[in-house]
């Protein structure tokens, strides 16, 4: 049934994408964020939705006229993106052997950079920018509404893992945290009351979905975003009251295991899970110090072979005492240490330049 629904949607979306480069571009982003393949089981499972709309976008940009489209200009931001991608190519070429996802991860980097480089060519008006924000919010809200409702129905026992393309529960919590400001923007600026009420409900369910991930980083990020919303709200007192009500609801629904896990934030230096991550950061920094220009290659920290090579190296965090991990190759759980171990200090420079 899901495959039939997806096929029916494509019978509408594909012809629509050929009509205008902007529509194809928005569908490209939507397909990448909604991750349809994670919800399909049959004949539509192998369809590369994002790649299909990406190809249509580039084809229509060449073959279709668009009076609002800008010509390509190599401005400083675009140049930094291009240099970041070219540096990533060198990192992939010079990577340690036996990195299973080295080239696939670099491929994802190139796809993302391409999407970003095309953005200023197509998003040239306020309406178009609003359409992009709405596309991102709708695509990601689909996931948060699903998990938020499951959290409510299960009385707080549902564990949200998200879709495979986002990574683990911590990545999923980060994705959902990042979409809340976009939901808040659409709540404030949508003209129809029903649409505004829908996005307000979406924010609430997104909060529940973040809690359902059990991610401590998600809780910290949620606290930061909540403070930002209160500061930006025209009715700060009302906003603070709503936040308190949501927090009380979460505490009432959340199971004891979630409360106990969040409580470990106060004693991070005594938490085995957190200190294990610090140990991984030491290994990641050691990889970067041994390969300062190009790092160890994409996801090198998760390679058992590379891990064994650097597991006793202190890196630049040698002053921190950490336990010896039994796993051979673990995730960094930090974008900064992942970037520096994958692509060296030069890669970290380009990454910061992009930001």
Tab-separated table of C-alpha atoms in Angstrom:
chain	number	residue	atom	x	y	z
A	1	UNK	CA	0.000	0.000	0.000
A	2	UNK	CA	2.798	2.437	0.860
A	3	UNK	CA	4.488	1.755	-2.460
A	4	UNK	CA	1.230	2.455	-4.302
A	5	UNK	CA	0.851	5.754	-2.438
A	6	UNK	CA	4.463	6.670	-3.317
A	7	UNK	CA	3.864	5.744	-6.968
A	8	UNK	CA	0.708	7.874	-7.072
A	9	UNK	CA	2.624	10.816	-5.602
A	10	UNK	CA	5.420	10.434	-8.170
A	11	UNK	CA	2.883	10.412	-11.022
A	12	UNK	CA	2.016	13.948	-9.890
A	13	UNK	CA	5.405	15.202	-8.674
A	14	UNK	CA	7.573	14.114	-11.620
A	15	UNK	CA	5.535	15.925	-14.332
A	16	UNK	CA	5.295	18.914	-11.984
A	17	UNK	CA	9.074	19.002	-11.564
A	18	UNK	CA	9.581	19.195	-15.338
A	19	UNK	CA	7.458	22.338	-15.502
A	20	UNK	CA	9.779	24.572	-13.476
A	21	UNK	CA	13.375	24.371	-12.148
A	22	UNK	CA	12.331	25.769	-8.759
A	23	UNK	CA	9.691	23.064	-8.261
A	24	UNK	CA	12.217	20.391	-9.227
A	25	UNK	CA	14.721	21.907	-6.776
A	26	UNK	CA	12.198	21.945	-3.920
A	27	UNK	CA	11.205	18.340	-4.649
A	28	UNK	CA	14.898	17.411	-4.655
A	29	UNK	CA	15.271	18.808	-1.151
A	30	UNK	CA	11.991	17.268	-0.011
A	31	UNK	CA	12.979	13.816	-1.276
A	32	UNK	CA	16.321	14.039	0.489
A	33	UNK	CA	14.812	15.050	3.831
A	34	UNK	CA	11.733	12.855	3.977
A	35	UNK	CA	13.646	9.652	3.205
A	36	UNK	CA	10.855	7.761	1.463
A	37	UNK	CA	12.938	4.592	1.124
A	38	UNK	CA	12.821	4.187	4.911
A	39	UNK	CA	9.044	3.775	4.740
A	40	UNK	CA	8.783	1.548	1.647
A	41	UNK	CA	9.054	-2.227	1.352
A	42	UNK	CA	8.116	-3.156	-2.222
A	43	UNK	CA	8.755	-2.216	-5.827
A	44	UNK	CA	9.372	1.505	-5.072
A	45	UNK	CA	12.120	0.811	-2.545
A	46	UNK	CA	14.977	0.996	-5.041
A	47	UNK	CA	13.873	4.260	-6.680
A	48	UNK	CA	16.515	7.006	-6.081
A	49	UNK	CA	14.003	9.807	-5.500
A	50	UNK	CA	16.491	12.548	-4.561
A	51	UNK	CA	18.828	11.754	-7.455
A	52	UNK	CA	15.909	11.712	-9.878
A	53	UNK	CA	14.752	15.202	-8.879
A	54	UNK	CA	18.370	16.460	-8.810
A	55	UNK	CA	18.840	15.403	-12.434
A	56	UNK	CA	15.513	16.984	-13.393
A	57	UNK	CA	16.531	20.206	-11.622
A	58	UNK	CA	19.761	20.516	-13.600
A	59	UNK	CA	18.069	19.540	-16.848
A	60	UNK	CA	15.293	22.118	-16.448
A	61	UNK	CA	17.796	24.811	-15.423
A	62	UNK	CA	19.457	24.274	-18.806
A	63	UNK	CA	16.347	23.741	-20.934
A	64	UNK	CA	13.707	25.938	-19.254
A	65	UNK	CA	13.579	29.719	-19.108
A	66	UNK	CA	13.042	31.329	-15.710
A	67	UNK	CA	12.948	35.154	-15.548
A	68	UNK	CA	13.639	35.170	-11.800
A	69	UNK	CA	16.701	32.929	-11.987
A	70	UNK	CA	20.139	34.427	-11.421
A	71	UNK	CA	23.231	33.611	-13.448
A	72	UNK	CA	26.018	31.703	-11.739
A	73	UNK	CA	28.598	33.941	-10.080
A	74	UNK	CA	31.669	32.725	-8.244
A	75	UNK	CA	31.172	34.796	-5.085
A	76	UNK	CA	33.204	34.159	-1.899
A	77	UNK	CA	30.587	31.827	-0.361
A	78	UNK	CA	30.314	29.688	-3.490
A	79	UNK	CA	34.100	29.560	-3.775
A	80	UNK	CA	34.413	28.304	-0.187
A	81	UNK	CA	31.849	25.566	-0.880
A	82	UNK	CA	33.731	24.480	-4.014
A	83	UNK	CA	37.099	24.449	-2.214
A	84	UNK	CA	35.532	22.476	0.650
A	85	UNK	CA	34.308	19.843	-1.819
A	86	UNK	CA	37.643	19.710	-3.671
A	87	UNK	CA	39.508	19.309	-0.403
A	88	UNK	CA	37.115	16.507	0.509
A	89	UNK	CA	38.052	14.753	-2.748
A	90	UNK	CA	41.720	14.825	-1.753
A	91	UNK	CA	40.797	13.487	1.692
A	92	UNK	CA	38.896	10.599	0.123
A	93	UNK	CA	41.753	9.833	-2.279
A	94	UNK	CA	44.402	9.856	0.477
A	95	UNK	CA	42.265	8.034	3.053
A	96	UNK	CA	43.403	4.997	4.982
A	97	UNK	CA	42.497	1.708	3.337
A	98	UNK	CA	39.450	-0.345	4.359
A	99	UNK	CA	37.186	2.656	5.084
A	100	UNK	CA	33.847	1.122	4.139
A	101	UNK	CA	31.861	4.330	3.630
A	102	UNK	CA	34.660	6.679	2.584
A	103	UNK	CA	33.412	7.322	-0.949
A	104	UNK	CA	29.694	7.143	-0.171
A	105	UNK	CA	30.154	9.773	2.563
A	106	UNK	CA	32.096	11.978	0.174
A	107	UNK	CA	29.313	11.487	-2.359
A	108	UNK	CA	26.807	12.810	0.171
A	109	UNK	CA	29.071	15.809	0.766
A	110	UNK	CA	29.170	16.597	-2.969
A	111	UNK	CA	25.384	16.293	-3.267
A	112	UNK	CA	24.879	18.681	-0.352
A	113	UNK	CA	27.399	21.199	-1.682
A	114	UNK	CA	25.749	21.056	-5.125
A	115	UNK	CA	22.347	21.731	-3.558
A	116	UNK	CA	23.789	24.722	-1.673
A	117	UNK	CA	25.634	26.155	-4.697
A	118	UNK	CA	22.432	26.107	-6.769
A	119	UNK	CA	20.388	27.727	-4.000
A	120	UNK	CA	21.183	31.410	-4.714
A	121	UNK	CA	20.507	30.858	-8.413
A	122	UNK	CA	16.895	29.828	-7.789
A	123	UNK	CA	15.891	31.407	-4.466
A	124	UNK	CA	15.833	34.997	-5.680
A	125	UNK	CA	12.621	36.317	-4.116
A	126	UNK	CA	11.056	36.365	-0.666
A	127	UNK	CA	8.326	33.972	-1.846
A	128	UNK	CA	10.879	31.458	-3.082
A	129	UNK	CA	12.844	31.578	0.168
A	130	UNK	CA	9.593	31.088	2.080
A	131	UNK	CA	8.844	28.075	-0.140
A	132	UNK	CA	12.219	26.513	0.744
A	133	UNK	CA	11.602	27.036	4.469
A	134	UNK	CA	8.142	25.500	4.141
A	135	UNK	CA	9.558	22.523	2.215
A	136	UNK	CA	12.182	21.787	4.871
A	137	UNK	CA	9.680	22.198	7.695
A	138	UNK	CA	7.018	19.999	6.085
A	139	UNK	CA	9.491	17.235	5.175
A	140	UNK	CA	11.062	17.017	8.634
A	141	UNK	CA	7.795	17.597	10.506
A	142	UNK	CA	6.514	14.402	8.902
A	143	UNK	CA	9.044	12.467	11.004
A	144	UNK	CA	8.508	14.441	14.210
A	145	UNK	CA	4.707	14.160	14.043
A	146	UNK	CA	4.957	10.389	13.585
A	147	UNK	CA	7.264	9.897	16.566
A	148	UNK	CA	5.574	12.571	18.676
A	149	UNK	CA	2.189	10.867	18.317
A	150	UNK	CA	3.731	7.469	19.097
A	151	UNK	CA	5.271	8.992	22.218
A	152	UNK	CA	1.869	10.266	23.356
A	153	UNK	CA	-0.050	7.093	22.493
A	154	UNK	CA	2.498	4.871	24.257
A	155	UNK	CA	2.422	7.009	27.381
A	156	UNK	CA	6.057	8.013	26.928
A	157	UNK	CA	7.440	4.537	26.234
A	158	UNK	CA	8.093	4.976	22.516
A	159	UNK	CA	11.788	5.177	21.549
A	160	UNK	CA	12.388	7.294	18.429
A	161	UNK	CA	15.210	6.261	16.126
A	162	UNK	CA	14.316	8.223	13.005
A	163	UNK	CA	15.253	7.144	9.505
A	164	UNK	CA	18.523	5.488	8.570
A	165	UNK	CA	19.856	8.394	6.496
A	166	UNK	CA	19.916	10.700	9.544
A	167	UNK	CA	22.127	8.378	11.586
A	168	UNK	CA	21.530	7.389	15.195
A	169	UNK	CA	19.141	8.813	17.780
A	170	UNK	CA	21.475	11.732	18.548
A	171	UNK	CA	21.576	12.821	14.905
A	172	UNK	CA	17.809	12.471	14.673
A	173	UNK	CA	17.330	14.630	17.784
A	174	UNK	CA	19.614	17.271	16.254
A	175	UNK	CA	17.643	17.279	12.991
A	176	UNK	CA	14.361	17.741	14.846
A	177	UNK	CA	15.821	20.471	17.051
A	178	UNK	CA	16.985	22.381	13.979
A	179	UNK	CA	13.519	22.323	12.393
A	180	UNK	CA	11.766	23.957	15.371
A	181	UNK	CA	12.881	27.530	14.464
A	182	UNK	CA	11.516	26.971	10.939
A	183	UNK	CA	8.213	25.724	12.361
A	184	UNK	CA	8.134	28.769	14.639
A	185	UNK	CA	8.762	31.085	11.670
A	186	UNK	CA	5.891	29.523	9.714
A	187	UNK	CA	3.644	29.683	12.786
A	188	UNK	CA	4.282	33.416	13.117
A	189	UNK	CA	4.003	34.362	9.447
A	190	UNK	CA	1.299	32.064	8.047
A	191	UNK	CA	-1.873	34.007	7.283
A	192	UNK	CA	-4.415	31.214	7.821
A	193	UNK	CA	-5.339	30.374	11.408
A	194	UNK	CA	-5.655	26.675	10.651
A	195	UNK	CA	-2.125	26.582	9.222
A	196	UNK	CA	-0.781	28.469	12.236
A	197	UNK	CA	-2.499	26.056	14.602
A	198	UNK	CA	-1.024	23.173	12.620
A	199	UNK	CA	2.536	24.433	12.986
A	200	UNK	CA	1.994	25.161	16.691
A	201	UNK	CA	0.873	21.550	17.145
A	202	UNK	CA	3.864	20.439	15.067
A	203	UNK	CA	6.243	22.240	17.447
A	204	UNK	CA	4.670	20.452	20.415
A	205	UNK	CA	4.882	17.029	18.762
A	206	UNK	CA	8.473	17.746	17.683
A	207	UNK	CA	9.394	18.385	21.317
A	208	UNK	CA	7.849	15.042	22.266
A	209	UNK	CA	9.735	13.332	19.430
A	210	UNK	CA	13.047	14.814	20.640
A	211	UNK	CA	12.334	13.528	24.143
A	212	UNK	CA	11.496	10.110	22.660
A	213	UNK	CA	14.997	9.872	21.154
A	214	UNK	CA	16.504	9.721	24.643
A	215	UNK	CA	19.347	11.935	23.438
A	216	UNK	CA	20.986	14.105	26.068
A	217	UNK	CA	22.427	16.315	23.340
A	218	UNK	CA	18.887	16.680	22.027
A	219	UNK	CA	17.756	17.937	25.433
A	220	UNK	CA	20.561	20.510	25.575
A	221	UNK	CA	19.771	21.673	22.038
A	222	UNK	CA	16.070	21.835	22.834
A	223	UNK	CA	16.786	24.022	25.872
A	224	UNK	CA	18.832	26.419	23.704
A	225	UNK	CA	16.141	26.633	21.011
A	226	UNK	CA	13.440	27.148	23.644
A	227	UNK	CA	15.358	30.059	25.166
A	228	UNK	CA	15.778	31.547	21.676
A	229	UNK	CA	12.038	31.307	20.963
A	230	UNK	CA	11.176	33.020	24.243
A	231	UNK	CA	13.647	35.831	23.518
A	232	UNK	CA	12.252	36.303	19.988
A	233	UNK	CA	8.615	36.099	21.025
A	234	UNK	CA	6.563	39.301	21.180
A	235	UNK	CA	4.744	37.860	24.208
A	236	UNK	CA	7.581	36.533	26.325
A	237	UNK	CA	5.513	35.923	29.441
A	238	UNK	CA	2.955	33.887	27.495
A	239	UNK	CA	5.787	32.053	25.752
A	240	UNK	CA	7.417	31.201	29.080
A	241	UNK	CA	4.098	29.899	30.461
A	242	UNK	CA	3.619	27.682	27.398
A	243	UNK	CA	7.162	26.339	27.749
A	244	UNK	CA	6.537	25.506	31.414
A	245	UNK	CA	3.304	23.700	30.528
A	246	UNK	CA	5.062	21.670	27.836
A	247	UNK	CA	7.922	20.850	30.221
A	248	UNK	CA	5.478	19.654	32.888
A	249	UNK	CA	3.684	17.507	30.296
A	250	UNK	CA	6.976	15.984	29.179
A	251	UNK	CA	8.003	15.196	32.749
A	252	UNK	CA	4.644	13.567	33.380
A	253	UNK	CA	4.844	11.397	30.264
A	254	UNK	CA	8.562	10.605	30.155
A	255	UNK	CA	9.483	7.214	31.639
A	256	UNK	CA	11.871	6.892	34.555
A	257	UNK	CA	14.681	5.626	32.312
A	258	UNK	CA	14.574	8.933	30.384
A	259	UNK	CA	14.708	11.000	33.582
A	260	UNK	CA	17.611	8.949	34.917
A	261	UNK	CA	19.513	9.285	31.635
A	262	UNK	CA	19.029	13.064	31.467
A	263	UNK	CA	20.143	13.360	35.078
A	264	UNK	CA	23.609	12.070	34.114
A	265	UNK	CA	24.292	15.395	32.349
A	266	UNK	CA	25.109	16.853	35.780
A	267	UNK	CA	27.888	14.284	36.316
A	268	UNK	CA	29.257	13.869	32.810
A	269	UNK	CA	32.808	13.237	34.016
A	270	UNK	CA	31.550	10.152	35.878
A	271	UNK	CA	29.357	8.828	33.071
A	272	UNK	CA	30.911	5.915	31.175
A	273	UNK	CA	29.075	6.723	27.947
A	274	UNK	CA	30.237	10.338	27.883
A	275	UNK	CA	33.813	9.521	28.854
A	276	UNK	CA	33.837	6.915	26.103
A	277	UNK	CA	33.076	9.710	23.679
A	278	UNK	CA	35.957	11.757	25.066
A	279	UNK	CA	38.187	8.728	24.475
A	280	UNK	CA	36.980	8.696	20.867
A	281	UNK	CA	37.798	12.405	20.591
A	282	UNK	CA	41.353	11.655	21.728
A	283	UNK	CA	41.716	9.087	18.953
A	284	UNK	CA	40.145	11.465	16.432
A	285	UNK	CA	42.521	14.269	17.390
A	286	UNK	CA	45.457	11.840	17.126
A	287	UNK	CA	44.387	10.961	13.562
A	288	UNK	CA	44.293	14.671	12.724
A	289	UNK	CA	47.716	15.346	14.247
A	290	UNK	CA	49.192	12.504	12.184
A	291	UNK	CA	47.427	13.763	9.033
A	292	UNK	CA	46.987	17.538	9.555
A	293	UNK	CA	46.154	18.444	5.941
A	294	UNK	CA	43.815	15.679	4.787
A	295	UNK	CA	42.891	13.643	7.870
A	296	UNK	CA	42.316	9.916	7.807
A	297	UNK	CA	39.445	9.873	5.320
A	298	UNK	CA	35.699	9.901	5.802
A	299	UNK	CA	34.526	7.967	8.873
A	300	UNK	CA	38.108	6.951	9.620
A	301	UNK	CA	37.397	7.068	13.346
A	302	UNK	CA	34.875	4.252	12.921
A	303	UNK	CA	37.377	1.955	11.188
A	304	UNK	CA	38.674	-0.813	13.492
A	305	UNK	CA	42.006	-0.820	11.627
A	306	UNK	CA	42.557	2.926	12.046
A	307	UNK	CA	41.300	2.744	15.627
A	308	UNK	CA	43.900	0.108	16.534
A	309	UNK	CA	46.594	2.301	15.009
A	310	UNK	CA	45.766	5.327	17.180
A	311	UNK	CA	43.957	3.949	20.239
A	312	UNK	CA	46.923	4.619	22.547
A	313	UNK	CA	47.776	8.026	21.067
A	314	UNK	CA	46.777	10.950	23.326
A	315	UNK	CA	46.188	13.464	20.533
A	316	UNK	CA	45.710	16.970	21.898
A	317	UNK	CA	43.448	15.708	24.701
A	318	UNK	CA	46.106	13.675	26.488
A	319	UNK	CA	45.539	15.644	29.684
A	320	UNK	CA	42.077	14.042	30.084
A	321	UNK	CA	41.946	10.610	31.689
A	322	UNK	CA	39.595	8.292	29.817
A	323	UNK	CA	38.748	4.585	30.004
A	324	UNK	CA	40.130	2.163	27.439
A	325	UNK	CA	37.263	1.298	25.104
A	326	UNK	CA	36.570	-2.320	24.215
A	327	UNK	CA	34.978	-1.345	20.883
A	328	UNK	CA	37.238	-1.085	17.850
A	329	UNK	CA	36.045	2.012	16.035
A	330	UNK	CA	33.261	4.227	17.378
A	331	UNK	CA	31.383	7.331	16.267
A	332	UNK	CA	32.782	10.702	17.321
A	333	UNK	CA	29.416	12.082	18.500
A	334	UNK	CA	30.901	15.513	17.778
A	335	UNK	CA	30.853	17.171	14.376
A	336	UNK	CA	34.051	19.078	15.239
A	337	UNK	CA	36.101	15.968	16.030
A	338	UNK	CA	34.555	14.063	13.142
A	339	UNK	CA	35.521	16.799	10.676
A	340	UNK	CA	39.054	17.140	12.038
A	341	UNK	CA	39.675	13.375	12.054
A	342	UNK	CA	38.150	12.876	8.585
A	343	UNK	CA	39.731	15.838	6.806
A	344	UNK	CA	42.453	17.221	9.063
A	345	UNK	CA	42.925	20.749	10.351
A	346	UNK	CA	42.690	22.149	6.827
A	347	UNK	CA	39.280	20.500	6.449
A	348	UNK	CA	38.220	21.969	9.787
A	349	UNK	CA	39.279	25.390	8.482
A	350	UNK	CA	37.070	25.029	5.381
A	351	UNK	CA	34.186	23.752	7.496
A	352	UNK	CA	34.372	26.786	9.805
A	353	UNK	CA	34.700	29.042	6.755
A	354	UNK	CA	31.461	27.578	5.367
A	355	UNK	CA	29.682	28.329	8.659
